[in-house]
Short mmCIF file of C-alpha atoms in Angstrom, two decimals:
data_model
loop_
_atom_site.label_atom_id
_atom_site.label_comp_id
_atom_site.label_asym_id
_atom_site.label_seq_id
_atom_site.Cartn_x
_atom_site.Cartn_y
_atom_site.Cartn_z
CA UNK A 1 33.80 -2.80 -53.53
CA UNK A 2 31.95 -5.82 -52.13
CA UNK A 3 29.97 -7.90 -54.62
CA UNK A 4 26.19 -8.16 -54.46
CA UNK A 5 23.27 -5.81 -54.94
CA UNK A 6 23.72 -2.20 -53.98
CA UNK A 7 22.42 -1.36 -50.52
CA UNK A 8 20.34 1.60 -49.37
CA UNK A 9 19.72 2.40 -45.70
CA UNK A 10 16.59 4.50 -45.22
CA UNK A 11 15.72 6.16 -41.92
CA UNK A 12 12.08 6.78 -41.12
CA UNK A 13 11.02 4.21 -43.68
CA UNK A 14 7.98 2.72 -41.97
CA UNK A 15 5.73 5.41 -43.42
CA UNK A 16 5.48 8.26 -45.90
CA UNK A 17 8.42 9.29 -48.05
CA UNK A 18 10.79 6.84 -46.39
CA UNK A 19 8.50 3.90 -47.08
CA UNK A 20 8.10 5.01 -50.69
CA UNK A 21 11.89 5.21 -51.00
CA UNK A 22 12.26 1.65 -49.69
CA UNK A 23 9.79 0.36 -52.24
CA UNK A 24 11.41 2.33 -55.08
CA UNK A 25 14.93 1.15 -54.35
CA UNK A 26 13.71 -2.42 -53.97
CA UNK A 27 11.94 -2.18 -57.33
CA UNK A 28 15.25 -1.08 -58.82
CA UNK A 29 16.98 -4.19 -57.46
CA UNK A 30 18.69 -2.68 -54.43
CA UNK A 31 18.84 -4.33 -51.02
CA UNK A 32 17.19 -2.05 -48.49
CA UNK A 33 17.32 -1.43 -44.75
CA UNK A 34 13.87 -0.43 -43.49
CA UNK A 35 14.13 1.57 -40.26
CA UNK A 36 11.34 2.28 -37.79
CA UNK A 37 11.28 4.18 -34.50
CA UNK A 38 9.29 2.06 -32.06
CA UNK A 39 6.42 -0.36 -31.59
CA UNK A 40 3.94 2.25 -32.85
CA UNK A 41 5.33 1.90 -36.38
CA UNK A 42 6.69 -1.67 -36.26
CA UNK A 43 3.67 -3.15 -38.05
CA UNK A 44 3.90 -0.57 -40.85
CA UNK A 45 7.62 -1.24 -41.21
CA UNK A 46 6.94 -4.96 -41.49
CA UNK A 47 4.43 -4.24 -44.27
CA UNK A 48 7.08 -2.23 -46.13
CA UNK A 49 9.53 -5.08 -45.61
CA UNK A 50 7.06 -7.55 -47.14
CA UNK A 51 6.43 -5.27 -50.12
CA UNK A 52 10.16 -4.99 -50.77
CA UNK A 53 10.79 -8.72 -50.36
CA UNK A 54 7.97 -9.39 -52.84
CA UNK A 55 10.09 -7.58 -55.42
CA UNK A 56 12.82 -10.17 -54.86
CA UNK A 57 15.24 -7.96 -52.98
CA UNK A 58 16.99 -8.64 -49.66
CA UNK A 59 15.59 -6.56 -46.79
CA UNK A 60 16.79 -5.86 -43.26
CA UNK A 61 14.40 -4.45 -40.65
CA UNK A 62 15.98 -2.23 -37.99
CA UNK A 63 14.64 -0.28 -35.02
CA UNK A 64 16.37 3.10 -34.98
CA UNK A 65 16.16 6.32 -33.02
CA UNK A 66 18.31 8.76 -34.97
CA UNK A 67 18.66 11.06 -31.98
CA UNK A 68 20.78 8.39 -30.29
CA UNK A 69 24.27 8.22 -31.74
CA UNK A 70 24.78 4.68 -30.43
CA UNK A 71 21.66 3.61 -32.33
CA UNK A 72 22.97 5.17 -35.53
CA UNK A 73 26.30 3.41 -35.16
CA UNK A 74 24.61 0.11 -34.34
CA UNK A 75 22.33 0.10 -37.38
CA UNK A 76 25.11 1.18 -39.74
CA UNK A 77 27.34 -1.61 -38.47
CA UNK A 78 24.51 -4.15 -38.62
CA UNK A 79 23.95 -3.18 -42.27
CA UNK A 80 27.61 -3.75 -43.11
CA UNK A 81 27.59 -7.03 -41.18
CA UNK A 82 24.53 -8.21 -43.12
CA UNK A 83 25.28 -6.94 -46.61
CA UNK A 84 28.96 -6.04 -46.56
CA UNK A 85 28.33 -2.54 -47.89
CA UNK A 86 26.29 0.67 -47.81
CA UNK A 87 25.93 2.48 -51.13
CA UNK A 88 23.24 5.02 -50.27
CA UNK A 89 21.72 6.64 -47.22
CA UNK A 90 18.34 8.33 -47.29
CA UNK A 91 17.74 10.51 -44.24
CA UNK A 92 13.95 10.54 -44.17
CA UNK A 93 13.27 10.47 -40.42
CA UNK A 94 11.61 13.72 -39.46
CA UNK A 95 9.33 15.33 -36.94
CA UNK A 96 7.23 18.46 -36.47
CA UNK A 97 4.32 19.94 -34.57
CA UNK A 98 2.02 22.62 -35.95
CA UNK A 99 2.65 25.85 -34.02
CA UNK A 100 1.72 29.29 -35.44
CA UNK A 101 4.88 31.24 -36.25
CA UNK A 102 3.63 34.40 -34.55
CA UNK A 103 2.87 32.60 -31.28
CA UNK A 104 6.36 32.91 -29.86
CA UNK A 105 5.39 31.69 -26.41
CA UNK A 106 4.00 28.43 -27.80
CA UNK A 107 7.41 27.32 -29.08
CA UNK A 108 9.67 26.62 -26.12
CA UNK A 109 13.27 25.45 -26.10
CA UNK A 110 12.29 21.84 -25.42
CA UNK A 111 10.28 21.64 -28.64
CA UNK A 112 12.98 23.48 -30.57
CA UNK A 113 15.64 21.02 -29.40
CA UNK A 114 13.36 18.03 -30.03
CA UNK A 115 12.82 19.10 -33.62
CA UNK A 116 16.52 19.77 -34.23
CA UNK A 117 17.58 16.50 -32.61
CA UNK A 118 15.63 14.51 -35.19
CA UNK A 119 15.78 16.67 -38.29
CA UNK A 120 19.39 17.91 -38.13
CA UNK A 121 21.46 16.13 -35.48
CA UNK A 122 19.95 12.77 -36.43
CA UNK A 123 20.84 13.23 -40.08
CA UNK A 124 24.40 14.23 -39.18
CA UNK A 125 24.81 11.24 -36.89
CA UNK A 126 23.57 8.84 -39.57
CA UNK A 127 25.92 10.27 -42.20
CA UNK A 128 28.81 10.01 -39.75
CA UNK A 129 27.89 6.40 -38.90
CA UNK A 130 27.69 5.40 -42.57
CA UNK A 131 30.58 7.51 -43.90
CA UNK A 132 33.26 4.82 -43.99
CA UNK A 133 31.01 2.34 -45.81
CA UNK A 134 29.74 5.00 -48.21
CA UNK A 135 33.33 5.95 -49.07
CA UNK A 136 34.22 2.30 -49.63
CA UNK A 137 31.26 1.89 -51.99
CA UNK A 138 32.96 3.65 -54.85
CA UNK A 139 29.73 5.50 -55.60
CA UNK A 140 28.37 6.47 -52.20
CA UNK A 141 25.43 8.87 -52.06
CA UNK A 142 23.34 10.57 -49.39
CA UNK A 143 19.92 12.15 -49.89
CA UNK A 144 18.55 14.28 -47.08
CA UNK A 145 14.78 14.67 -47.19
CA UNK A 146 14.38 18.35 -46.43
CA UNK A 147 11.42 20.66 -47.13
CA UNK A 148 10.68 23.78 -49.11
CA UNK A 149 9.97 25.50 -45.77
CA UNK A 150 13.72 25.47 -45.15
CA UNK A 151 14.04 27.76 -48.17
CA UNK A 152 11.01 30.02 -47.78
CA UNK A 153 10.72 30.15 -43.96
CA UNK A 154 7.12 29.02 -43.70
CA UNK A 155 5.57 25.72 -42.67
CA UNK A 156 4.35 23.95 -39.58
CA UNK A 157 6.52 25.80 -37.07
CA UNK A 158 9.49 28.11 -36.84
CA UNK A 159 11.49 25.24 -35.37
CA UNK A 160 10.64 22.98 -38.32
CA UNK A 161 11.48 25.65 -40.91
CA UNK A 162 14.75 26.45 -39.15
CA UNK A 163 15.68 22.78 -38.86
CA UNK A 164 15.16 22.19 -42.57
CA UNK A 165 17.19 25.30 -43.37
CA UNK A 166 19.95 23.87 -41.21
CA UNK A 167 19.63 20.51 -42.99
CA UNK A 168 20.09 22.27 -46.31
CA UNK A 169 23.28 23.90 -45.05
CA UNK A 170 24.45 20.57 -43.61
CA UNK A 171 23.94 19.07 -47.07
CA UNK A 172 26.20 21.63 -48.72
CA UNK A 173 28.85 21.43 -46.01
CA UNK A 174 29.08 17.65 -46.07
CA UNK A 175 28.97 17.47 -49.86
CA UNK A 176 32.18 19.46 -49.78
CA UNK A 177 33.68 17.53 -46.88
CA UNK A 178 32.94 14.03 -48.19
CA UNK A 179 33.87 14.60 -51.82
CA UNK A 180 35.06 12.99 -53.99
CA UNK A 181 34.04 9.60 -52.61
CA UNK A 182 30.50 10.50 -51.46
CA UNK A 183 27.89 12.77 -52.98
CA UNK A 184 25.41 14.53 -50.67
CA UNK A 185 22.19 16.14 -51.89
CA UNK A 186 18.84 17.16 -50.46
CA UNK A 187 15.29 17.18 -51.76
CA UNK A 188 12.98 19.98 -50.63
CA UNK A 189 9.38 18.95 -51.32
CA UNK A 190 6.33 21.04 -50.73
CA UNK A 191 3.17 19.41 -49.42
CA UNK A 192 3.39 15.65 -49.94
CA UNK A 193 0.30 13.46 -49.94
CA UNK A 194 0.88 10.73 -47.38
CA UNK A 195 3.78 12.65 -45.90
CA UNK A 196 4.45 14.03 -42.43
CA UNK A 197 1.36 16.34 -42.26
CA UNK A 198 -0.93 13.34 -42.67
CA UNK A 199 0.50 11.89 -39.45
CA UNK A 200 0.42 15.02 -37.29
CA UNK A 201 -2.79 16.75 -38.41
CA UNK A 202 -6.43 15.91 -37.88
CA UNK A 203 -8.30 15.13 -41.09
CA UNK A 204 -10.03 18.50 -41.27
CA UNK A 205 -6.77 20.40 -40.69
CA UNK A 206 -5.03 18.25 -43.27
CA UNK A 207 -7.63 19.06 -45.91
CA UNK A 208 -7.31 22.78 -45.17
CA UNK A 209 -3.53 22.71 -45.57
CA UNK A 210 -3.85 20.71 -48.79
CA UNK A 211 -6.42 23.16 -50.17
CA UNK A 212 -4.07 26.06 -49.44
CA UNK A 213 -1.25 24.23 -51.22
CA UNK A 214 -3.36 23.65 -54.32
CA UNK A 215 -4.18 27.36 -54.48
CA UNK A 216 -0.68 28.66 -53.70
CA UNK A 217 1.44 26.39 -55.88
CA UNK A 218 1.63 27.56 -59.51
CA UNK A 219 1.14 23.98 -60.72
CA UNK A 220 -2.02 23.66 -58.55
CA UNK A 221 -1.16 20.16 -57.42
CA UNK A 222 0.42 18.30 -54.55
CA UNK A 223 3.11 15.66 -54.93
CA UNK A 224 2.88 12.16 -53.56
CA UNK A 225 5.62 10.24 -51.80
CA UNK A 226 6.46 8.15 -54.86
CA UNK A 227 7.64 11.27 -56.71
CA UNK A 228 10.13 12.04 -53.95
CA UNK A 229 11.23 8.41 -53.92
CA UNK A 230 11.87 8.40 -57.66
CA UNK A 231 14.02 11.52 -57.41
CA UNK A 232 15.88 10.03 -54.44
CA UNK A 233 16.76 6.95 -56.48
CA UNK A 234 17.83 9.07 -59.44
CA UNK A 235 20.13 11.19 -57.28
CA UNK A 236 21.74 8.05 -55.85
CA UNK A 237 21.94 5.93 -58.98
CA UNK A 238 21.94 8.15 -62.05
CA UNK A 239 23.43 11.53 -61.12
CA UNK A 240 27.21 11.15 -60.69
CA UNK A 241 27.81 14.86 -61.36
CA UNK A 242 25.30 16.21 -58.85
CA UNK A 243 26.37 17.00 -55.29
CA UNK A 244 25.68 19.78 -52.81
CA UNK A 245 22.29 20.52 -54.34
CA UNK A 246 18.97 21.22 -52.61
CA UNK A 247 16.45 20.21 -55.25
CA UNK A 248 13.12 22.00 -54.86
CA UNK A 249 10.17 19.84 -55.94
CA UNK A 250 7.33 21.90 -54.53
CA UNK A 251 5.12 22.36 -57.60
CA UNK A 252 6.46 25.90 -57.83
CA UNK A 253 5.39 26.99 -54.33
CA UNK A 254 8.64 28.91 -53.80
CA UNK A 255 7.78 31.12 -56.78
CA UNK A 256 4.94 32.65 -54.77
CA UNK A 257 6.83 32.88 -51.47
CA UNK A 258 7.68 36.57 -51.77
#
């Protein structure tokens, strides 16, 4: 194993859960790779980079489209070239659009494939790109940021729910395939303040979804991104016996899904 601080590569880390993960790992003394999609999120990614560097940790900024396998390979190799290692991968890049489940005609194959390309294929490509370095780490770990909708079949769209269900299955399959060198787990949050809904919904719609969450979840609260980040770090750094798990942190929402 190469000397130096442990290294975490985080997709979709310009905003939301990914950004919170970057800050959490940096606070714990890890070097981090902050990934952003395009110019629309470059400034936010640079702000995350500055926050992490202020904690005294090395940071690499990388533009990454997880739907492009060549991009995934390029960023993984650039990480190894820069730091000599990859100890953890957080697959946080995700996408959705709000489409009523019963409106079958509103969800066409193009949108279905677009959602899967990011949420499932992208995660698989990143794990594949990082696999050799994760195995060489001696304690490699992957955390896939899933969603409770992949368990209960609700959420923003049928495509999104199905993609997160597929991500959960991918987690289990690759936990088995990559053992014993690499552990693979997933986190399935419910509504997350500052998460994906805040970027795809208008303010009024966002407040309505949040209000429904507060009523439906037995704990009558919503999580924020830092909670997901803390659990991500724990799964990578402090849970050597945990692999193949989909950890539900939805404030009990799944208890009322029947």
